[in-house]
Structure formats: structure tokens, C-alpha cells
Amino acid sequence: MTLGKPVTKAVIPAAGLGTRFLPATKAMPKEMLPVVDRPAIQYVVEEAVRAGLTDLLMITGRQKRALEDHFDREPHLERTLELKGDLDRLDAVRHASRLGPLHYVRQGDPKGLGHAVLCARQHVGDEPFAVLLGDDLIDERDELLSTMIEVQARTGGSVIALIEVDPTEISAYGCADVSPVEGQDHVRVNCLVEKPSIADAPSNLAVIGRYVLHPAVFDVLEETRPGRGGEIQLTDALQTLASSDCEGGGVYGVVFKGRRYDTGDKLSYLKAVISIASERVEFGEELKAWMKAFVS
Ligand code: UTP
């Protein structure tokens, strides 16, 4: 019986090929692309830690060594900074290695997000768990994951995060058909479609990269055949769970109205970097003044 078990584990899939960012991602994981002064993945790990998740598992693969190095100690660099008295930078370097402990599993062949999540099965076991994608950054001032964890505890099913997008953008996302749940601020998910055309989209609610999943998803993923793009899609497994009455069946959605930054493609990444940089106290005002002058 998994109902009521607290969520303590975060799975962070980072084994994708990052083809939309080639050639930058030929030898470097896209999750390591800098967003101002930290790699994108660090924001995601920090978010998981803020939500109280204490057991972090990253799904990695070939060309992903930099991810492990980033969250590890770097004694030589630390000593050099210490000797120079550069304590702020020393602190920043150490901070990344203190977020853990992080665990790693290699996906081997990146057969899709659903397959990446399935690689976490042995580590996660029979408890609900969070999944955070490195592409999506949630502003640290906005609550999302802890709300999703609460909804998972209340419903006993799986929970996805949704945002409203312009209908012309829905074909870039998984899309959800939902019904309200009386007296609750979450919704029930009736049906999910991966990257539908505008004509086939059941709504303008797009799935973003935060999930709190019931472990029943693992059995479903074992049976999920490659779908769109020849990949084993997490959306397809969730679609099966959405219409299941078994233990762990039922999918619920939290509609997120806060600030989210997409770093998965080049233009969205540039917008994310500018948005986050313009809020930084050290240089935000100077950057905004420069942008105004640049645009005019
Ligand atoms: P994406 O759909 O953005 O795929 O994956 P991608 O391969 O990383 O990037 P593009 O589309 O080729 O540019 C969403 C998340 O799922 C992970 C990615 O690392 C990313 O965090 N992922 C995807 C895996 O871990 N394994 C996979 O097989 C696919």
C-alpha cells in the first residue's frame, strides 16, 4: 500500500541528446548550459531540495560526465580559491557539492522520457516520487512542487503540472483534457495527447516538466511501446493511468500560474537567461538599461 508514503525522492532525467541545441550539445550536456552563472540543472536540483526532497537520482548517459563533476567536490579549485581569499566564489563552488547526496543511473540508450523514468525503478521502489526535467526552470519565488506533493498525498494518484499556452503553441507540448474537481484547486486529467496539432488538441493546457508519480507508473511503462518520435513517452503511460481504476490509477493536474522558464530550445533559452539575469540584484538594473538602449 503506497498511499500516504511521503515523497522524498526526486528523479531528474538528463540523458536526452539535446538535438535542438546542436552543435553546442555535441560534447556537453544541454543541462550544463549556463543560465547566468549556474548550469540549468543546478536550478532544478535546488528546487528539489527546497521542496524537501532528500534523495536525488539523476538519469544520465554518454557525454554526461560534466553533470557528475559539477555536483562533486573539486578540492584543487577549492584550495586555490581559499589561498586567494576568494571566499564568495569558494562558497558558490562548494554550494553545488552540498546539495546532494546525488545518485546516478545511466540510461544507456536514450529511448525517451518514459524509458528514462523507468531506469529509476529499482532506486525508487514502491513509493511516490517527483520527476523534474532539466529543461524547465520554475522561479524560486513560486510554489509548484510542494503543491503537487500535497495533491498526490490527497488523491493517491499521479500529478502533472500544466500551464495555459496560446493554442498555436500546443503542438510543442503534451496536452491535457481536464475536468474540475469540486472544492479543490487541482483538476482531474481525463486524457493526454503528446504534441497534438491545433485541430486535435483537446485544450490549451500544456504539460510542463514537473511530475509527482505513483509507482504504479513503472508497471505501465514496462508495457508502453514506443510512441511519437519512436520514443517511449511518459505521456502515453500517464494516459493509461488516467483511465485506470487500479491502485495508483488516476492522474490529476495542478495548473501553474507562476513564472516558468523553458531552456530546451535556443530562443526560449535566450529569453530565460535574459528574464533571470534582469532580476539579479548585482546587475539586473544595468542590464535592463542596456537592453532599452540596445533595442532603440
Ligand atoms: P527532451 O524532449 O527535451 O529531449 O527531453 P532531449 O533529447 O533532451 O532534447 P532534444 O529534443 O533532442 O533537443 C526532456 C527531458 O528528458 C530527458 C532530457 O535529458 C530532458 O531533461 N530525456 C529525454 C532523457 O533523460 N532520456 C531520453 O531518452 C529522452
Short mmCIF file of C-alpha atoms and ligand atoms in Angstrom, two decimals:
data_model
loop_
_atom_site.label_atom_id
_atom_site.label_comp_id
_atom_site.label_asym_id
_atom_site.label_seq_id
_atom_site.Cartn_x
_atom_site.Cartn_y
_atom_site.Cartn_z
CA MET A 1 0.00 0.00 0.00
CA THR A 2 1.73 3.17 -1.17
CA LEU A 3 -0.94 5.72 -0.21
CA GLY A 4 0.35 8.01 2.50
CA LYS A 5 4.04 7.31 1.97
CA PRO A 6 5.80 10.70 1.95
CA VAL A 7 7.56 11.84 -1.20
CA THR A 8 11.30 12.01 -0.51
CA LYS A 9 12.79 11.02 -3.87
CA ALA A 10 13.40 13.16 -6.93
CA VAL A 11 14.24 11.69 -10.32
CA ILE A 12 15.96 14.11 -12.67
CA PRO A 13 16.17 12.78 -16.24
CA ALA A 14 19.17 14.29 -18.02
CA ALA A 15 20.09 11.66 -20.59
CA GLY A 16 18.45 13.23 -23.66
CA LEU A 17 20.52 14.05 -26.73
CA GLY A 18 19.64 17.75 -26.76
CA THR A 19 19.43 17.81 -30.56
CA ARG A 20 17.66 21.20 -30.62
CA PHE A 21 20.82 22.74 -29.22
CA LEU A 22 23.37 21.19 -31.55
CA PRO A 23 26.23 21.78 -32.09
CA ALA A 24 26.57 23.26 -28.55
CA THR A 25 25.43 19.93 -27.10
CA LYS A 26 27.67 17.70 -29.19
CA ALA A 27 30.12 17.11 -26.34
CA MET A 28 28.37 18.92 -23.49
CA PRO A 29 25.03 18.08 -21.86
CA LYS A 30 22.35 20.69 -22.55
CA GLU A 31 21.60 20.62 -18.81
CA MET A 32 25.04 22.21 -18.28
CA LEU A 33 24.27 25.28 -20.41
CA PRO A 34 24.76 28.30 -18.14
CA VAL A 35 21.79 30.32 -17.01
CA VAL A 36 23.55 33.48 -15.82
CA ASP A 37 26.13 31.87 -13.50
CA ARG A 38 24.87 28.38 -12.83
CA PRO A 39 24.16 25.45 -15.13
CA ALA A 40 20.43 24.98 -15.75
CA ILE A 41 20.46 21.65 -13.88
CA GLN A 42 21.58 23.33 -10.65
CA TYR A 43 18.37 25.40 -10.51
CA VAL A 44 16.42 22.14 -10.82
CA VAL A 45 18.38 20.36 -8.09
CA GLU A 46 17.98 23.42 -5.83
CA GLU A 47 14.21 23.38 -6.44
CA ALA A 48 14.01 19.69 -5.43
CA VAL A 49 15.97 20.39 -2.24
CA ARG A 50 13.73 23.41 -1.44
CA ALA A 51 10.67 21.16 -1.75
CA GLY A 52 12.14 18.91 0.96
CA LEU A 53 13.25 16.05 -1.32
CA THR A 54 16.28 14.40 0.21
CA ASP A 55 17.08 11.55 -2.17
CA LEU A 56 18.05 12.78 -5.62
CA LEU A 57 18.59 10.46 -8.58
CA MET A 58 19.86 11.78 -11.89
CA ILE A 59 19.40 9.74 -15.07
CA THR A 60 22.49 10.34 -17.17
CA GLY A 61 24.22 8.80 -20.16
CA ARG A 62 27.16 9.14 -22.51
CA GLN A 63 28.76 12.62 -22.68
CA LYS A 64 27.21 13.50 -19.31
CA ARG A 65 30.29 13.30 -17.05
CA ALA A 66 30.19 17.08 -16.55
CA LEU A 67 26.92 16.69 -14.63
CA GLU A 68 28.50 14.42 -12.04
CA ASP A 69 31.62 16.58 -11.82
CA HIS A 70 29.53 19.70 -11.24
CA PHE A 71 27.87 18.28 -8.13
CA ASP A 72 31.10 16.75 -6.80
CA ARG A 73 33.83 18.33 -4.67
CA GLU A 74 36.73 19.99 -6.54
CA PRO A 75 39.49 20.09 -3.87
CA HIS A 76 42.18 21.66 -6.08
CA LEU A 77 39.94 24.55 -7.16
CA GLU A 78 38.63 25.00 -3.62
CA ARG A 79 42.19 25.19 -2.23
CA THR A 80 43.21 27.74 -4.86
CA LEU A 81 40.23 29.97 -4.07
CA GLU A 82 40.87 29.59 -0.34
CA LEU A 83 44.51 30.64 -0.71
CA LYS A 84 43.45 33.67 -2.74
CA GLY A 85 40.88 34.58 -0.08
CA ASP A 86 38.16 34.47 -2.76
CA LEU A 87 35.55 33.32 -0.29
CA ASP A 88 32.40 34.21 -2.25
CA ARG A 89 33.44 32.09 -5.20
CA LEU A 90 34.63 29.35 -2.84
CA ASP A 91 31.19 29.31 -1.28
CA ALA A 92 29.48 29.16 -4.69
CA VAL A 93 31.70 26.25 -5.76
CA ARG A 94 31.08 24.32 -2.54
CA HIS A 95 27.34 25.01 -2.60
CA ALA A 96 26.80 22.79 -5.66
CA SER A 97 28.51 19.83 -3.98
CA ARG A 98 26.50 20.27 -0.79
CA LEU A 99 23.08 19.94 -2.42
CA GLY A 100 23.34 16.14 -2.60
CA PRO A 101 23.84 13.32 -1.99
CA LEU A 102 23.07 12.70 -5.64
CA HIS A 103 22.76 9.23 -7.13
CA TYR A 104 23.24 8.41 -10.79
CA VAL A 105 21.86 5.76 -13.12
CA ARG A 106 22.85 5.62 -16.79
CA GLN A 107 20.13 5.22 -19.38
CA GLY A 108 22.44 3.69 -21.98
CA ASP A 109 20.21 4.20 -24.98
CA PRO A 110 18.06 7.36 -24.70
CA LYS A 111 14.80 5.76 -25.79
CA GLY A 112 12.58 8.54 -24.48
CA LEU A 113 11.49 10.22 -21.26
CA GLY A 114 9.28 7.28 -20.26
CA HIS A 115 12.25 4.94 -20.60
CA ALA A 116 14.43 7.35 -18.58
CA VAL A 117 11.87 7.30 -15.75
CA LEU A 118 11.73 3.50 -15.91
CA CYS A 119 15.50 3.43 -15.31
CA ALA A 120 14.73 4.83 -11.82
CA ARG A 121 12.53 1.87 -10.85
CA GLN A 122 15.00 -0.01 -8.68
CA HIS A 123 16.13 3.13 -6.85
CA VAL A 124 12.62 4.47 -6.23
CA GLY A 125 10.94 1.21 -5.23
CA ASP A 126 7.32 1.28 -4.09
CA GLU A 127 6.80 4.92 -3.17
CA PRO A 128 5.52 8.05 -4.88
CA PHE A 129 8.31 10.20 -6.32
CA ALA A 130 8.88 13.50 -8.08
CA VAL A 131 10.27 13.91 -11.60
CA LEU A 132 11.90 17.21 -12.57
CA LEU A 133 13.07 17.90 -16.11
CA GLY A 134 16.18 19.98 -16.54
CA ASP A 135 14.66 21.97 -19.41
CA ASP A 136 12.07 23.68 -17.28
CA LEU A 137 13.06 26.15 -14.61
CA ILE A 138 10.48 27.26 -12.06
CA ASP A 139 11.09 30.62 -10.41
CA GLU A 140 12.19 30.08 -6.82
CA ARG A 141 9.60 32.61 -5.63
CA ASP A 142 6.75 30.40 -6.93
CA GLU A 143 5.47 27.24 -5.26
CA LEU A 144 4.75 24.32 -7.52
CA LEU A 145 6.40 21.07 -6.44
CA SER A 146 5.23 21.22 -2.83
CA THR A 147 1.64 21.86 -4.02
CA MET A 148 1.91 18.84 -6.35
CA ILE A 149 3.24 16.69 -3.49
CA GLU A 150 0.22 17.69 -1.37
CA VAL A 151 -2.18 16.84 -4.22
CA GLN A 152 -0.50 13.44 -4.65
CA ALA A 153 -0.95 12.73 -0.94
CA ARG A 154 -4.63 13.75 -1.10
CA THR A 155 -5.52 11.84 -4.27
CA GLY A 156 -3.19 8.83 -4.12
CA GLY A 157 -2.72 9.05 -7.90
CA SER A 158 -0.16 10.79 -10.11
CA VAL A 159 0.07 14.54 -10.53
CA ILE A 160 1.23 16.61 -13.51
CA ALA A 161 1.88 20.34 -13.85
CA LEU A 162 0.00 22.28 -16.51
CA ILE A 163 0.24 25.78 -17.94
CA GLU A 164 -2.11 27.61 -20.25
CA VAL A 165 -0.45 28.34 -23.59
CA ASP A 166 -1.53 30.12 -26.72
CA PRO A 167 -3.38 27.48 -28.84
CA THR A 168 -0.80 27.95 -31.62
CA GLU A 169 1.92 26.68 -29.25
CA ILE A 170 0.22 23.50 -28.04
CA SER A 171 1.83 21.26 -30.66
CA ALA A 172 5.17 21.68 -28.85
CA TYR A 173 3.79 20.09 -25.65
CA GLY A 174 1.84 17.21 -24.20
CA CYS A 175 -1.76 18.42 -23.92
CA ALA A 176 -4.38 17.58 -21.27
CA ASP A 177 -8.16 17.35 -21.33
CA VAL A 178 -9.28 18.05 -17.75
CA SER A 179 -12.37 18.33 -15.52
CA PRO A 180 -12.67 20.43 -12.37
CA VAL A 181 -12.75 18.61 -9.01
CA GLU A 182 -15.40 20.09 -6.72
CA GLY A 183 -14.00 22.03 -3.79
CA GLN A 184 -10.38 21.54 -4.91
CA ASP A 185 -7.97 23.70 -6.82
CA HIS A 186 -6.50 20.76 -8.74
CA VAL A 187 -8.17 19.22 -11.78
CA ARG A 188 -8.75 15.64 -12.91
CA VAL A 189 -6.98 14.64 -16.11
CA ASN A 190 -9.29 12.73 -18.47
CA CYS A 191 -6.95 12.34 -21.39
CA LEU A 192 -3.44 13.26 -22.53
CA VAL A 193 -2.10 13.69 -26.06
CA GLU A 194 1.60 14.14 -26.88
CA LYS A 195 2.29 17.13 -29.17
CA PRO A 196 -1.13 17.32 -30.90
CA SER A 197 -1.88 19.52 -33.90
CA ILE A 198 -4.03 22.59 -33.06
CA ALA A 199 -7.03 20.80 -34.57
CA ASP A 200 -6.57 17.67 -32.42
CA ALA A 201 -5.67 19.45 -29.16
CA PRO A 202 -8.37 18.88 -26.52
CA SER A 203 -7.40 22.13 -24.67
CA ASN A 204 -4.70 24.76 -24.39
CA LEU A 205 -3.34 23.17 -21.19
CA ALA A 206 0.26 22.10 -21.76
CA VAL A 207 2.19 19.61 -19.66
CA ILE A 208 5.42 21.04 -18.23
CA GLY A 209 8.39 19.25 -16.71
CA ARG A 210 7.26 18.53 -13.15
CA TYR A 211 5.52 15.32 -12.11
CA VAL A 212 4.73 13.57 -8.84
CA LEU A 213 4.09 9.97 -9.79
CA HIS A 214 2.60 6.93 -8.15
CA PRO A 215 4.96 3.93 -8.51
CA ALA A 216 2.18 2.16 -10.48
CA VAL A 217 3.64 4.10 -13.42
CA PHE A 218 6.57 1.64 -13.58
CA ASP A 219 4.41 -1.38 -14.48
CA VAL A 220 2.67 0.72 -17.11
CA LEU A 221 5.98 1.95 -18.55
CA GLU A 222 7.23 -1.65 -18.83
CA GLU A 223 4.32 -2.24 -21.21
CA THR A 224 4.42 1.09 -23.04
CA ARG A 225 5.54 0.70 -26.65
CA PRO A 226 7.42 3.47 -28.49
CA GLY A 227 5.02 6.24 -29.45
CA ARG A 228 5.51 9.63 -31.05
CA GLY A 229 9.01 10.06 -32.47
CA GLY A 230 9.73 6.35 -31.85
CA GLU A 231 10.30 7.18 -28.15
CA ILE A 232 8.79 5.59 -25.05
CA GLN A 233 6.67 8.51 -23.93
CA LEU A 234 5.87 9.25 -20.29
CA THR A 235 2.67 10.94 -21.57
CA ASP A 236 1.47 7.62 -23.04
CA ALA A 237 1.98 5.83 -19.70
CA LEU A 238 0.14 8.63 -17.88
CA GLN A 239 -2.70 8.38 -20.38
CA THR A 240 -3.06 4.70 -19.37
CA LEU A 241 -3.00 5.62 -15.67
CA ALA A 242 -5.55 8.41 -16.21
CA SER A 243 -8.18 5.87 -17.24
CA SER A 244 -7.23 3.17 -14.71
CA ASP A 245 -9.27 2.28 -11.61
CA CYS A 246 -6.49 0.15 -10.11
CA GLU A 247 -4.41 1.25 -7.10
CA GLY A 248 -2.30 4.17 -8.24
CA GLY A 249 -4.68 4.95 -11.10
CA GLY A 250 -5.96 8.47 -11.70
CA VAL A 251 -3.99 11.47 -12.91
CA TYR A 252 -4.51 14.97 -11.54
CA GLY A 253 -3.25 18.33 -12.70
CA VAL A 254 -2.05 21.46 -10.93
CA VAL A 255 -2.47 24.49 -13.18
CA PHE A 256 0.62 26.61 -12.58
CA LYS A 257 0.27 30.38 -12.94
CA GLY A 258 3.75 31.36 -11.80
CA ARG A 259 6.99 32.07 -13.62
CA ARG A 260 8.46 29.24 -15.68
CA TYR A 261 11.44 29.43 -17.99
CA ASP A 262 11.95 26.96 -20.81
CA THR A 263 15.60 26.33 -21.67
CA GLY A 264 15.11 23.44 -24.13
CA ASP A 265 15.46 25.35 -27.40
CA LYS A 266 17.61 28.25 -28.48
CA LEU A 267 15.10 31.11 -28.47
CA SER A 268 13.37 30.07 -25.23
CA TYR A 269 16.78 29.63 -23.62
CA LEU A 270 17.82 33.18 -24.55
CA LYS A 271 14.55 34.54 -23.15
CA ALA A 272 15.07 32.52 -19.95
CA VAL A 273 18.61 33.83 -19.46
CA ILE A 274 17.53 37.44 -20.04
CA SER A 275 14.50 37.13 -17.73
CA ILE A 276 16.50 35.60 -14.89
CA ALA A 277 19.50 37.92 -15.37
CA SER A 278 17.30 41.02 -15.37
CA GLU A 279 16.07 40.11 -11.87
CA ARG A 280 19.54 39.73 -10.40
CA VAL A 281 20.34 42.43 -7.85
CA GLU A 282 24.01 42.67 -8.88
CA PHE A 283 23.36 43.78 -12.46
CA GLY A 284 19.63 43.50 -13.28
CA GLU A 285 19.02 47.26 -13.47
CA GLU A 286 22.16 47.83 -15.54
CA LEU A 287 21.16 45.01 -17.91
CA LYS A 288 17.64 46.42 -18.36
CA ALA A 289 19.03 49.90 -19.09
CA TRP A 290 21.41 48.37 -21.64
CA MET A 291 18.59 46.38 -23.28
CA LYS A 292 16.44 49.51 -23.64
CA ALA A 293 19.32 51.33 -25.31
CA PHE A 294 20.14 48.31 -27.49
CA VAL A 295 16.57 47.93 -28.72
CA SER A 296 16.17 51.60 -29.53
P1 UTP B 1 13.53 16.40 -24.45
O1 UTP B 1 12.22 16.02 -25.01
O2 UTP B 1 13.79 17.86 -24.31
O3 UTP B 1 14.65 15.68 -25.34
O4 UTP B 1 13.68 15.69 -23.06
P2 UTP B 1 16.19 15.94 -25.49
O5 UTP B 1 16.74 14.76 -26.21
O6 UTP B 1 16.84 16.23 -24.18
O7 UTP B 1 16.30 17.26 -26.37
P3 UTP B 1 16.01 17.48 -27.93
O8 UTP B 1 14.51 17.46 -28.07
O9 UTP B 1 16.71 16.40 -28.69
O10 UTP B 1 16.59 18.83 -28.19
C1 UTP B 1 13.11 16.19 -21.87
C2 UTP B 1 13.95 15.73 -20.69
O11 UTP B 1 14.02 14.31 -20.66
C3 UTP B 1 15.36 13.87 -20.68
C4 UTP B 1 16.16 15.03 -21.26
O12 UTP B 1 17.50 14.98 -20.82
C5 UTP B 1 15.38 16.23 -20.76
O13 UTP B 1 15.76 16.58 -19.44
N1 UTP B 1 15.45 12.64 -21.52
C6 UTP B 1 14.85 12.60 -22.74
C7 UTP B 1 16.13 11.55 -21.02
O14 UTP B 1 16.67 11.57 -19.90
N2 UTP B 1 16.20 10.42 -21.80
C8 UTP B 1 15.61 10.35 -23.02
O15 UTP B 1 15.69 9.27 -23.67
C9 UTP B 1 14.92 11.47 -23.50
#
